[in-house]
Amino acid sequence: MISIIRNLYTILKTSGATNSFLIIIFVLINSLFELVSLGMLLPLITSFADETVLVKIYDFVKSQKLFNLDFLAYDRKSLFKYFILIILFIYTIKYLINLFFNYYLIKQRTNYEKKIVNRFLLDLLGSTKFDILNLPKSKILQDVNGRISLVAQSIYDFSHLAAELIILTSLLLFFFITLGTNILIPICIFIFLSITALNLLKKKAANWGVEREKEGNAKSKSLLDILEGAREILIFGGFKSLIEEFKINNSKYLEPTRKLTFWRTTPRIFLEFCLFSFILIYFSYVINQNLEFEKIIGSLAVVVVVLLRAVPSLNRIIFFYTQLKYASEAIQIIKKILQTSSLERNKTIEKEINFSKKISIDKIEFQYTPKFKIFENANLLINKDEKIAIIGETGLGKSTLVDIIAGLKRPLSGSVKIDNINLLDEYTKSWIKKIAYVSQRVYLFNSSIRNNITFYPDDKKVDNKKLNEILKLVELDSFVKSKNEKELFSVGEFGSKVSGGQRQKIGIARALFSDRPIVIFDESTNSMDESTQKIVLQNILSLKNKTIIFITHSRNLAQKFDFIYQLENKKIIKI
């Protein structure tokens, strides 16, 4: 449990979440009013059975000099009325505090989840190691949708656990003080059974948590395969096997939750049985003590009232404790990710890098596995404002070379230099800001053409003259004019309302609108018809003050560039 608390604190601190101290204060206030309200109720119940209790309360109140209570005469009915009104007032305050406590915790839980998710994504996107490009998308989805939600819920659960522990501890102390050592043996048995149940649940919950996290990744992967490959699935009819795979992974993911849900209800049944048994045993005990009937009823009433609050409290403790153990694996994973990112963020000092002369790649080696070497002793020189084409067969490393030039991947050996300065981690962010990239399959957001090109919201002003010039340059102006919404036409989810060629045009327009000195095209015109491809390429090559790196399979297109480089035998050969 201590490690879970420590991990939660690290997550909150790393993600910049505050107000954890306020939660502690609210836990204490909530617990205090729970105990005060119960403490006021017990004398009322016992005074019904034993009038001497009421007399003692009356004498105590009259002896206080803080208030003028001369009007308060001893009258049993009147005293009960005053007593009930006071208790009603205290319970009203208590329930209002409970309501606010729950509201505040739920609000903080939501705020914490927002901050943790924001920190997680910012670190993922801001990492100089570019983890977002290397991690499986299914794992990232599981982290955001599943694990971080569990972490935020755990903060809520721990707050309630702390409050219930304070209440239960106070009730146990009250038992010992009020009923003496006679109650010690049954209480010890009760505590022993509860701890045994907790230990059993703790191990099971932790194992189920690990199992759930593992199967959660598999479930997300199966779902992504179905959603991303929907067109191929429908055409080739391979959905049955994918659906079956998803069903299996989903069942494995839900199975730990089913087990935990069952075991969470078991303590309540067990505790209710113990409560009923304890009351009967205690009733038998006080009868054998030959006490007066009023004393028996009063004593029994105290036991019943306290247990009616203590047993639900213990049940909640077991519930929240089990929840925390169940979430421990997710907490550990998120804490490790955020802590690693924080260390990298604090260690990396960002520096500005200028590009005024050349990009030089010198004797680089790169491999994905020891048996799959992409480059070996490869060299490349690109002068500023040159327009070069890189050709080669599929799988020879054209996209990998682009990633190395952009700083997204690091060679195992050799160097990448910008104006004779090594492209190290501290220069990466500055360098990336100088590069625009157009992939073969451009990603489009479910928004307008204008937003996809400019990244400006539709209600914000943009340089319309610049936008219109670029639309014309990429042969997209006629398409935009044909729409009633013009540039505000929505491309649909994943660009479903535009063709493959139009998608690529939007991607090229996006790169040109960013006005960066280096533009990389990775098979970015192959979905256009031949005539449009030639016009767009001619317009791109006419741009001044731009360094163009064009990846293609087509030698005909490559002929239009200043220089052509071919990937062959793990080398970059100028032809």
Coordinates of C-alpha atoms in Angstrom, one line a residue:
M1 CA 0.0 0.0 0.0
I2 CA 2.9 2.4 0.8
S3 CA 4.4 1.9 -2.6
I4 CA 1.0 2.7 -4.2
I5 CA 0.7 5.9 -2.2
R6 CA 4.2 6.8 -3.1
N7 CA 3.6 6.1 -6.8
L8 CA 0.4 8.2 -6.8
Y9 CA 2.2 11.1 -5.2
T10 CA 4.9 10.9 -7.8
I11 CA 2.3 10.9 -10.6
L12 CA 0.5 13.9 -9.2
K13 CA 3.8 15.8 -8.6
T14 CA 5.1 15.0 -12.1
S15 CA 1.9 15.9 -13.9
G16 CA 1.7 19.2 -12.0
A17 CA -1.6 18.3 -10.2
T18 CA -2.1 20.4 -7.0
N19 CA -4.6 20.6 -4.2
S20 CA -3.7 17.2 -2.7
F21 CA -3.3 19.0 0.7
L22 CA -6.9 20.2 0.5
I23 CA -8.0 16.6 0.0
I24 CA -6.4 15.7 3.3
I25 CA -8.1 18.5 5.0
F26 CA -11.5 17.5 3.6
V27 CA -10.9 13.9 4.6
L28 CA -10.3 14.9 8.2
I29 CA -13.3 17.3 8.3
N30 CA -15.6 14.6 6.7
S31 CA -14.4 12.0 9.2
L32 CA -14.8 14.4 12.2
F33 CA -18.4 15.1 11.4
E34 CA -19.2 11.4 10.8
L35 CA -17.9 10.7 14.3
V36 CA -19.6 13.7 15.9
S37 CA -22.9 12.8 14.4
L38 CA -22.6 9.3 15.6
G39 CA -21.4 10.4 19.0
M40 CA -24.6 12.6 19.4
L41 CA -26.9 9.8 18.3
L42 CA -25.7 7.2 20.9
P43 CA -26.7 9.2 24.1
L44 CA -30.2 9.8 22.6
I45 CA -30.7 6.1 21.9
T46 CA -29.4 5.0 25.4
S47 CA -31.4 7.7 27.2
F48 CA -34.7 6.2 25.8
A49 CA -33.9 3.0 27.7
D50 CA -32.2 4.4 30.7
E51 CA -33.4 7.8 32.0
T52 CA -30.3 8.2 34.2
V53 CA -28.3 8.9 31.0
L54 CA -30.7 11.7 30.2
V55 CA -30.3 13.1 33.7
K56 CA -26.5 13.1 33.3
I57 CA -26.7 14.9 30.0
Y58 CA -29.1 17.5 31.5
D59 CA -26.7 18.1 34.5
F60 CA -23.7 18.4 32.2
V61 CA -25.5 20.9 29.9
K62 CA -26.7 23.0 32.8
S63 CA -23.2 23.1 34.4
Q64 CA -21.8 24.8 31.3
K65 CA -21.5 28.6 31.7
L66 CA -21.0 29.4 28.0
F67 CA -24.7 29.8 27.3
N68 CA -27.6 31.1 29.4
L69 CA -29.7 27.9 29.8
D70 CA -32.0 29.0 32.7
F71 CA -35.0 28.4 30.6
L72 CA -34.1 24.7 30.3
A73 CA -36.1 22.9 32.9
Y74 CA -35.9 19.1 33.4
D75 CA -38.8 17.7 31.3
R76 CA -38.2 14.4 29.6
K77 CA -40.3 15.1 26.5
S78 CA -39.0 18.6 26.0
L79 CA -35.4 17.5 26.4
F80 CA -35.9 14.8 23.8
K81 CA -37.3 17.4 21.4
Y82 CA -34.3 19.7 21.9
F83 CA -32.0 16.7 21.6
I84 CA -33.6 15.5 18.4
L85 CA -33.4 19.1 16.9
I86 CA -29.8 19.4 17.7
I87 CA -29.0 16.0 16.2
L88 CA -31.0 16.8 13.1
F89 CA -29.0 20.0 12.8
I90 CA -25.7 18.2 13.1
Y91 CA -26.8 15.4 10.7
T92 CA -27.9 18.1 8.2
I93 CA -24.4 19.6 8.4
K94 CA -22.8 16.2 8.2
Y95 CA -24.8 15.2 5.0
L96 CA -24.0 18.6 3.4
I97 CA -20.3 18.0 4.1
N98 CA -20.6 14.5 2.7
L99 CA -22.2 15.9 -0.4
F100 CA -19.5 18.5 -0.8
F101 CA -16.8 16.0 0.0
N102 CA -18.0 13.7 -2.8
Y103 CA -18.5 16.6 -5.2
Y104 CA -15.0 17.9 -4.5
L105 CA -13.4 14.4 -4.9
I106 CA -15.2 13.7 -8.2
K107 CA -14.2 17.2 -9.5
Q108 CA -10.6 16.6 -8.4
R109 CA -10.6 13.1 -9.9
T110 CA -11.7 14.6 -13.3
N111 CA -9.1 17.4 -13.0
Y112 CA -6.3 15.0 -12.1
E113 CA -7.2 12.8 -15.1
K114 CA -7.1 15.8 -17.4
K115 CA -3.7 16.9 -16.1
I116 CA -2.2 13.4 -16.2
V117 CA -3.4 12.8 -19.8
N118 CA -2.2 16.2 -20.9
R119 CA 1.2 15.6 -19.3
F120 CA 1.4 12.2 -20.7
L121 CA 0.7 13.4 -24.3
L122 CA 2.9 16.4 -24.0
D123 CA 5.8 14.2 -22.9
L124 CA 5.0 11.6 -25.6
L125 CA 5.0 14.3 -28.3
G126 CA 7.9 16.3 -26.8
S127 CA 10.3 13.4 -26.2
T128 CA 13.5 13.7 -28.1
K129 CA 13.5 9.9 -28.4
F130 CA 10.2 10.2 -30.3
D131 CA 8.6 7.3 -28.4
I132 CA 5.2 8.0 -30.1
L133 CA 6.6 6.8 -33.3
N134 CA 8.0 3.5 -31.8
L135 CA 5.2 2.5 -29.3
P136 CA 2.3 0.4 -30.5
K137 CA -0.8 2.6 -30.9
S138 CA -2.8 0.0 -29.0
K139 CA -0.6 0.5 -25.9
I140 CA -0.9 4.3 -26.1
L141 CA -4.7 4.0 -26.4
Q142 CA -4.8 1.7 -23.4
D143 CA -2.6 4.1 -21.4
V144 CA -4.9 7.0 -22.1
N145 CA -8.3 5.4 -22.0
G146 CA -7.6 2.7 -19.4
R147 CA -4.6 3.1 -17.2
I148 CA -4.7 6.9 -16.6
S149 CA -8.5 6.6 -15.8
L150 CA -7.6 3.9 -13.2
V151 CA -4.9 6.2 -11.7
A152 CA -7.3 9.1 -11.3
Q153 CA -10.0 6.7 -9.8
S154 CA -7.3 5.5 -7.4
I155 CA -6.8 9.0 -6.0
Y156 CA -10.6 9.1 -5.3
D157 CA -10.6 5.6 -3.8
F158 CA -7.6 6.4 -1.5
S159 CA -9.3 9.5 -0.2
H160 CA -12.4 7.5 0.8
L161 CA -10.2 4.7 2.2
A162 CA -8.4 7.2 4.4
A163 CA -11.7 8.7 5.7
E164 CA -13.1 5.2 6.5
L165 CA -9.9 4.1 8.3
I166 CA -10.1 7.2 10.6
I167 CA -13.8 6.4 11.3
L168 CA -13.3 2.7 11.9
T169 CA -10.3 3.3 14.1
S170 CA -12.3 5.8 16.2
L171 CA -15.2 3.4 16.5
L172 CA -12.9 0.6 17.7
L173 CA -11.4 2.9 20.3
F174 CA -14.9 3.8 21.4
F175 CA -15.8 0.1 21.8
F176 CA -12.8 -0.5 24.0
I177 CA -13.4 2.6 26.2
T178 CA -17.2 2.0 26.5
L179 CA -17.5 -1.8 26.8
G180 CA -14.1 -2.6 28.3
T181 CA -11.9 -5.6 27.7
N182 CA -14.9 -7.9 27.5
I183 CA -15.2 -6.9 23.9
L184 CA -11.5 -7.5 23.1
I185 CA -11.7 -11.2 22.1
P186 CA -14.6 -11.0 19.6
I187 CA -13.1 -7.8 18.1
C188 CA -9.7 -9.5 17.7
I189 CA -11.4 -12.4 16.0
F190 CA -13.3 -10.1 13.8
I191 CA -10.2 -8.1 12.9
F192 CA -8.2 -11.3 12.2
L193 CA -10.9 -12.6 9.8
S194 CA -11.0 -9.2 8.1
I195 CA -7.2 -9.0 7.6
T196 CA -7.2 -12.6 6.3
A197 CA -9.9 -11.6 3.8
L198 CA -8.0 -8.5 2.8
N199 CA -4.7 -10.4 2.2
L200 CA -6.5 -13.0 0.1
L201 CA -8.2 -10.2 -2.0
K202 CA -5.0 -8.2 -2.2
K203 CA -3.1 -11.0 -3.9
K204 CA -5.9 -11.9 -6.2
A205 CA -6.7 -8.2 -7.1
A206 CA -3.0 -7.5 -7.9
N207 CA -2.8 -10.6 -10.2
W208 CA -6.1 -9.6 -11.9
G209 CA -4.8 -6.1 -12.4
V210 CA -1.7 -7.4 -14.2
E211 CA -3.9 -9.7 -16.3
R212 CA -6.3 -6.9 -17.2
E213 CA -3.4 -4.6 -18.3
K214 CA -1.9 -7.3 -20.5
E215 CA -5.2 -8.2 -22.1
G216 CA -6.2 -4.5 -22.5
N217 CA -3.3 -4.0 -24.9
A218 CA -4.4 -7.0 -27.0
K219 CA -8.0 -5.8 -27.0
S220 CA -7.0 -2.3 -28.2
K221 CA -4.8 -3.9 -30.9
S222 CA -7.7 -6.1 -32.2
L223 CA -10.1 -3.1 -32.2
L224 CA -7.6 -0.9 -34.1
D225 CA -7.0 -3.7 -36.7
I226 CA -10.8 -3.8 -37.3
L227 CA -11.2 0.0 -37.5
E228 CA -8.1 0.8 -39.5
G229 CA -8.5 -2.1 -41.9
A230 CA -12.3 -1.8 -42.4
R231 CA -12.1 -1.4 -46.2
E232 CA -9.8 -4.4 -46.7
I233 CA -11.9 -6.5 -44.3
L234 CA -15.1 -5.7 -46.2
I235 CA -13.5 -6.4 -49.5
F236 CA -11.6 -9.6 -48.7
G237 CA -14.2 -10.8 -46.1
G238 CA -11.6 -11.5 -43.4
F239 CA -13.8 -10.0 -40.7
K240 CA -14.8 -13.3 -39.1
S241 CA -11.3 -14.2 -37.9
L242 CA -10.7 -10.6 -36.7
I243 CA -14.0 -10.5 -34.8
E244 CA -13.2 -13.8 -33.3
E245 CA -9.8 -12.5 -32.2
F246 CA -11.4 -9.4 -30.7
K247 CA -14.0 -11.6 -28.8
I248 CA -11.3 -13.7 -27.3
N249 CA -9.2 -10.7 -26.3
N250 CA -12.2 -8.8 -25.0
S251 CA -13.3 -11.9 -22.9
K252 CA -9.8 -12.2 -21.4
Y253 CA -9.9 -8.4 -20.6
L254 CA -13.3 -8.6 -18.9
E255 CA -12.7 -11.8 -17.0
P256 CA -10.5 -10.2 -14.3
T257 CA -13.2 -7.5 -13.8
R258 CA -15.9 -10.2 -13.4
K259 CA -13.8 -12.0 -10.8
L260 CA -13.1 -8.8 -8.9
T261 CA -16.8 -7.7 -9.0
F262 CA -17.8 -11.0 -7.4
W263 CA -15.1 -10.9 -4.8
R264 CA -15.9 -7.3 -3.9
T265 CA -19.5 -8.3 -3.0
T266 CA -18.3 -11.2 -0.8
P267 CA -16.9 -9.2 2.1
R268 CA -20.3 -7.4 2.5
I269 CA -22.1 -10.7 2.9
F270 CA -19.4 -12.0 5.2
L271 CA -19.4 -8.9 7.4
E272 CA -23.2 -8.8 7.6
F273 CA -23.1 -12.4 8.9
C274 CA -20.5 -11.5 11.4
L275 CA -22.5 -8.5 12.5
F276 CA -25.6 -10.5 13.1
S277 CA -23.7 -13.2 14.9
F278 CA -21.8 -10.7 17.1
I279 CA -25.1 -9.0 18.2
L280 CA -26.6 -12.3 19.2
I281 CA -23.5 -13.4 21.1
Y282 CA -23.2 -10.0 22.8
F283 CA -26.9 -10.1 23.7
S284 CA -26.4 -13.6 25.3
Y285 CA -23.4 -12.3 27.2
V286 CA -25.1 -9.2 28.8
I287 CA -28.1 -11.4 29.7
N288 CA -25.8 -13.7 31.6
Q289 CA -24.4 -10.7 33.5
N290 CA -27.8 -10.3 35.3
L291 CA -28.0 -6.7 34.5
E292 CA -31.2 -4.6 34.7
F293 CA -33.3 -4.7 31.6
E294 CA -32.8 -1.0 30.9
K295 CA -29.0 -1.4 31.1
I296 CA -29.2 -4.4 28.7
I297 CA -31.2 -2.5 26.2
G298 CA -29.0 0.6 26.4
S299 CA -25.8 -1.4 26.1
L300 CA -27.2 -3.4 23.2
A301 CA -28.4 -0.3 21.5
V302 CA -24.9 1.2 21.6
V303 CA -23.4 -2.0 20.1
V304 CA -26.0 -2.2 17.3
V305 CA -25.7 1.5 16.4
V306 CA -21.9 1.5 16.4
L307 CA -21.7 -1.8 14.4
L308 CA -24.3 -0.5 11.9
R309 CA -21.7 2.2 11.1
A310 CA -18.5 0.2 11.6
V311 CA -19.5 -2.8 9.4
P312 CA -20.2 -0.6 6.3
S313 CA -17.0 1.3 7.0
L314 CA -15.0 -1.9 7.0
N315 CA -16.8 -3.1 3.9
R316 CA -15.8 0.2 2.1
I317 CA -12.2 -0.2 3.4
I318 CA -12.0 -3.7 1.8
F319 CA -13.6 -2.4 -1.4
F320 CA -11.3 0.7 -1.8
Y321 CA -8.3 -1.3 -0.7
T322 CA -9.1 -4.0 -3.3
Q323 CA -9.6 -1.3 -6.0
L324 CA -6.2 0.2 -5.2
K325 CA -4.5 -3.2 -5.4
Y326 CA -6.3 -3.9 -8.7
A327 CA -5.0 -0.6 -10.1
S328 CA -1.5 -1.0 -8.8
E329 CA -0.1 -2.3 -12.1
A330 CA -1.6 0.6 -14.0
I331 CA -0.3 3.1 -11.4
Q332 CA 3.2 1.6 -11.7
I333 CA 3.2 1.8 -15.5
I334 CA 2.0 5.4 -15.7
K335 CA 4.4 6.5 -12.9
K336 CA 7.3 4.9 -14.7
I337 CA 6.3 6.6 -18.0
L338 CA 5.9 10.1 -16.5
Q339 CA 9.0 9.8 -14.3
T340 CA 11.2 8.8 -17.2
S341 CA 9.8 11.6 -19.3
S342 CA 10.3 14.1 -16.5
L343 CA 14.0 13.0 -16.1
E344 CA 14.5 13.4 -19.9
R345 CA 12.7 16.8 -19.9
N346 CA 14.9 18.1 -17.0
K347 CA 18.1 16.7 -18.5
T348 CA 17.6 17.9 -22.1
I349 CA 18.6 21.5 -22.8
E350 CA 17.1 22.8 -26.0
K351 CA 19.4 24.7 -28.3
E352 CA 18.8 26.6 -31.5
I353 CA 20.4 25.3 -34.7
N354 CA 20.7 27.3 -38.0
F355 CA 20.5 26.0 -41.5
S356 CA 22.3 28.2 -44.0
K357 CA 24.7 25.9 -45.9
K358 CA 24.2 22.1 -46.0
I359 CA 23.0 18.8 -44.5
S360 CA 25.8 16.2 -44.4
I361 CA 25.4 12.6 -43.6
D362 CA 28.7 10.9 -43.0
K363 CA 29.4 7.1 -42.8
I364 CA 26.1 6.3 -41.0
E365 CA 25.0 2.8 -40.0
F366 CA 21.4 1.9 -39.1
Q367 CA 19.6 -1.4 -38.4
Y368 CA 16.3 -2.5 -36.9
T369 CA 17.7 -5.9 -36.0
P370 CA 21.3 -7.3 -36.3
K371 CA 20.0 -9.3 -39.3
F372 CA 18.2 -6.4 -40.9
K373 CA 20.8 -3.7 -41.6
I374 CA 19.5 -0.7 -43.6
F375 CA 22.6 1.5 -44.0
E376 CA 26.3 0.7 -43.8
N377 CA 28.9 3.4 -44.3
A378 CA 26.3 5.6 -46.1
N379 CA 27.0 9.2 -47.1
L380 CA 24.8 12.1 -48.4
L381 CA 25.3 15.8 -48.9
I382 CA 22.4 18.2 -49.5
N383 CA 23.2 21.9 -50.0
K384 CA 20.7 24.5 -49.0
D385 CA 17.9 25.2 -51.6
E386 CA 18.8 22.1 -53.6
K387 CA 16.0 20.0 -55.0
I388 CA 17.0 16.3 -54.8
A389 CA 15.2 13.0 -55.5
I390 CA 15.8 9.8 -53.7
I391 CA 14.8 6.6 -55.5
G392 CA 15.0 2.9 -54.6
E393 CA 13.0 -0.3 -54.2
T394 CA 10.6 -0.9 -51.4
G395 CA 12.2 -1.8 -48.1
L396 CA 15.6 -0.4 -48.9
G397 CA 15.2 2.4 -46.3
K398 CA 13.9 5.5 -48.1
S399 CA 11.5 6.4 -45.3
T400 CA 14.1 5.5 -42.7
L401 CA 16.6 7.9 -44.4
V402 CA 13.9 10.7 -44.2
D403 CA 13.5 10.0 -40.5
I404 CA 17.3 10.2 -40.0
I405 CA 17.5 13.5 -41.8
A406 CA 14.6 14.9 -39.8
G407 CA 16.2 13.7 -36.5
L408 CA 13.4 11.3 -35.7
K409 CA 15.8 8.3 -35.8
R410 CA 19.4 8.1 -34.7
P411 CA 22.0 6.2 -36.6
L412 CA 24.0 3.6 -34.7
S413 CA 27.2 5.2 -35.9
G414 CA 28.4 8.0 -38.1
S415 CA 27.0 11.5 -38.0
V416 CA 24.3 13.8 -39.2
K417 CA 25.5 17.4 -39.3
I418 CA 23.7 20.7 -40.1
D419 CA 26.2 23.3 -41.1
N420 CA 28.9 21.2 -39.5
I421 CA 27.1 20.9 -36.2
N422 CA 26.2 17.4 -35.0
L423 CA 22.4 16.9 -34.8
L424 CA 22.3 16.0 -31.1
D425 CA 19.2 15.7 -28.8
E426 CA 19.4 19.3 -27.7
Y427 CA 19.1 20.5 -31.3
T428 CA 16.3 18.2 -32.4
K429 CA 13.2 20.3 -31.6
S430 CA 14.8 23.4 -33.2
W431 CA 15.7 21.3 -36.3
I432 CA 12.2 19.7 -36.7
K433 CA 10.7 23.2 -36.7
K434 CA 12.6 23.8 -39.9
I435 CA 11.2 20.8 -41.7
A436 CA 7.8 20.2 -43.4
Y437 CA 6.9 16.6 -44.2
V438 CA 4.3 15.1 -46.5
S439 CA 3.7 11.4 -46.2
Q440 CA 2.3 9.0 -48.8
R441 CA -1.0 8.7 -46.9
V442 CA -1.6 12.2 -45.4
Y443 CA -3.5 12.2 -42.2
L444 CA -6.5 14.5 -42.3
F445 CA -8.4 15.7 -39.2
N446 CA -12.2 15.7 -39.2
S447 CA -12.4 19.4 -39.9
S448 CA -12.4 21.9 -42.7
I449 CA -9.8 22.1 -45.6
R450 CA -8.6 25.4 -44.2
N451 CA -8.0 24.0 -40.7
N452 CA -6.2 20.9 -42.1
I453 CA -3.9 23.2 -44.1
T454 CA -3.3 26.1 -41.6
F455 CA -4.0 24.4 -38.3
Y456 CA -6.0 27.6 -37.4
P457 CA -9.5 27.3 -36.1
D458 CA -12.2 28.3 -38.6
D459 CA -13.2 31.4 -36.6
K460 CA -9.6 32.7 -36.5
K461 CA -8.1 35.0 -39.2
V462 CA -5.5 33.6 -41.6
D463 CA -3.5 35.0 -44.5
N464 CA -6.2 34.4 -47.1
K465 CA -3.9 35.6 -49.9
K466 CA -1.2 33.1 -49.0
L467 CA -3.8 30.3 -48.6
N468 CA -5.4 31.0 -52.0
E469 CA -2.0 31.1 -53.7
I470 CA -1.1 27.7 -52.2
L471 CA -4.4 26.2 -53.1
K472 CA -3.8 27.2 -56.7
L473 CA -0.2 26.0 -56.6
V474 CA -1.3 22.4 -55.6
E475 CA -4.2 22.4 -58.1
L476 CA -6.8 22.4 -55.3
D477 CA -8.5 25.8 -56.0
S478 CA -11.1 24.4 -58.4
F479 CA -12.2 21.7 -55.9
V480 CA -12.5 24.3 -53.2
K481 CA -14.5 26.7 -55.4
S482 CA -16.9 23.9 -56.3
K483 CA -18.0 23.5 -52.7
N484 CA -20.6 25.8 -51.1
E485 CA -18.5 26.0 -48.0
K486 CA -15.4 26.8 -50.0
E487 CA -12.3 26.3 -47.9
L488 CA -14.5 25.6 -44.9
F489 CA -15.7 22.3 -46.5
S490 CA -15.2 19.5 -44.0
V491 CA -13.1 16.6 -45.2
G492 CA -14.9 14.1 -42.9
E493 CA -13.6 11.5 -40.5
F494 CA -10.1 10.4 -41.7
G495 CA -10.7 12.4 -44.9
S496 CA -13.6 10.3 -46.0
K497 CA -15.1 13.0 -48.2
V498 CA -12.0 13.6 -50.4
S499 CA -10.1 11.4 -52.9
G500 CA -6.6 10.0 -52.4
G501 CA -5.2 12.7 -54.7
Q502 CA -7.0 15.5 -53.0
R503 CA -5.8 14.2 -49.7
Q504 CA -2.2 14.4 -50.9
K505 CA -2.8 17.9 -52.3
I506 CA -4.1 19.1 -48.9
G507 CA -1.0 17.5 -47.3
I508 CA 1.3 19.4 -49.7
A509 CA -0.6 22.6 -49.1
R510 CA -0.2 22.1 -45.4
A511 CA 3.6 21.7 -45.8
L512 CA 3.9 24.8 -48.0
F513 CA 1.7 27.0 -45.7
S514 CA 4.0 26.3 -42.8
D515 CA 6.7 28.1 -44.8
R516 CA 9.6 26.0 -43.6
P517 CA 12.9 26.0 -45.4
I518 CA 13.0 22.2 -45.9
V519 CA 10.2 20.2 -47.4
I520 CA 10.3 16.4 -47.5
F521 CA 8.0 14.5 -49.8
D522 CA 7.6 10.7 -49.2
E523 CA 5.8 9.3 -52.2
S524 CA 3.4 12.3 -51.8
T525 CA 2.1 12.5 -55.3
N526 CA 1.5 8.9 -56.3
S527 CA -2.3 9.1 -55.8
M528 CA -2.7 12.0 -58.3
D529 CA -3.3 11.4 -62.0
E530 CA -0.2 11.8 -64.3
S531 CA -1.0 15.3 -65.7
T532 CA -1.9 16.7 -62.2
Q533 CA 1.2 15.1 -60.8
K534 CA 3.4 16.8 -63.4
I535 CA 1.8 20.3 -62.8
V536 CA 2.1 20.1 -59.0
L537 CA 5.7 18.8 -59.2
Q538 CA 6.6 21.6 -61.6
N539 CA 5.1 24.2 -59.2
I540 CA 6.9 22.7 -56.3
L541 CA 10.3 22.8 -58.1
S542 CA 9.7 26.5 -59.0
L543 CA 9.7 27.5 -55.3
K544 CA 12.6 29.7 -54.2
N545 CA 14.5 29.4 -51.0
K546 CA 13.3 25.8 -50.4
T547 CA 15.3 22.7 -49.9
I548 CA 13.3 19.8 -51.4
I549 CA 13.8 16.1 -50.7
F550 CA 11.6 14.0 -52.9
I551 CA 11.2 10.3 -52.3
T552 CA 9.8 8.4 -55.3
H553 CA 9.8 5.1 -57.2
S554 CA 9.5 6.9 -60.5
R555 CA 12.7 7.6 -62.4
N556 CA 10.8 9.9 -64.8
L557 CA 9.7 12.2 -61.9
A558 CA 13.2 12.0 -60.5
Q559 CA 14.7 13.4 -63.7
K560 CA 13.2 16.9 -63.0
F561 CA 15.4 17.4 -59.9
D562 CA 18.8 18.9 -59.4
F563 CA 20.3 15.6 -58.2
I564 CA 19.2 12.0 -58.0
Y565 CA 20.3 9.6 -55.3
Q566 CA 19.6 5.8 -55.3
L567 CA 19.6 3.5 -52.4
E568 CA 21.4 0.3 -53.2
N569 CA 23.5 -2.2 -51.2
K570 CA 23.0 -0.2 -48.0
K571 CA 24.6 2.8 -49.6
I572 CA 23.3 6.2 -51.0
I573 CA 24.6 6.5 -54.5
K574 CA 24.5 9.6 -56.6
I575 CA 23.5 9.0 -60.2

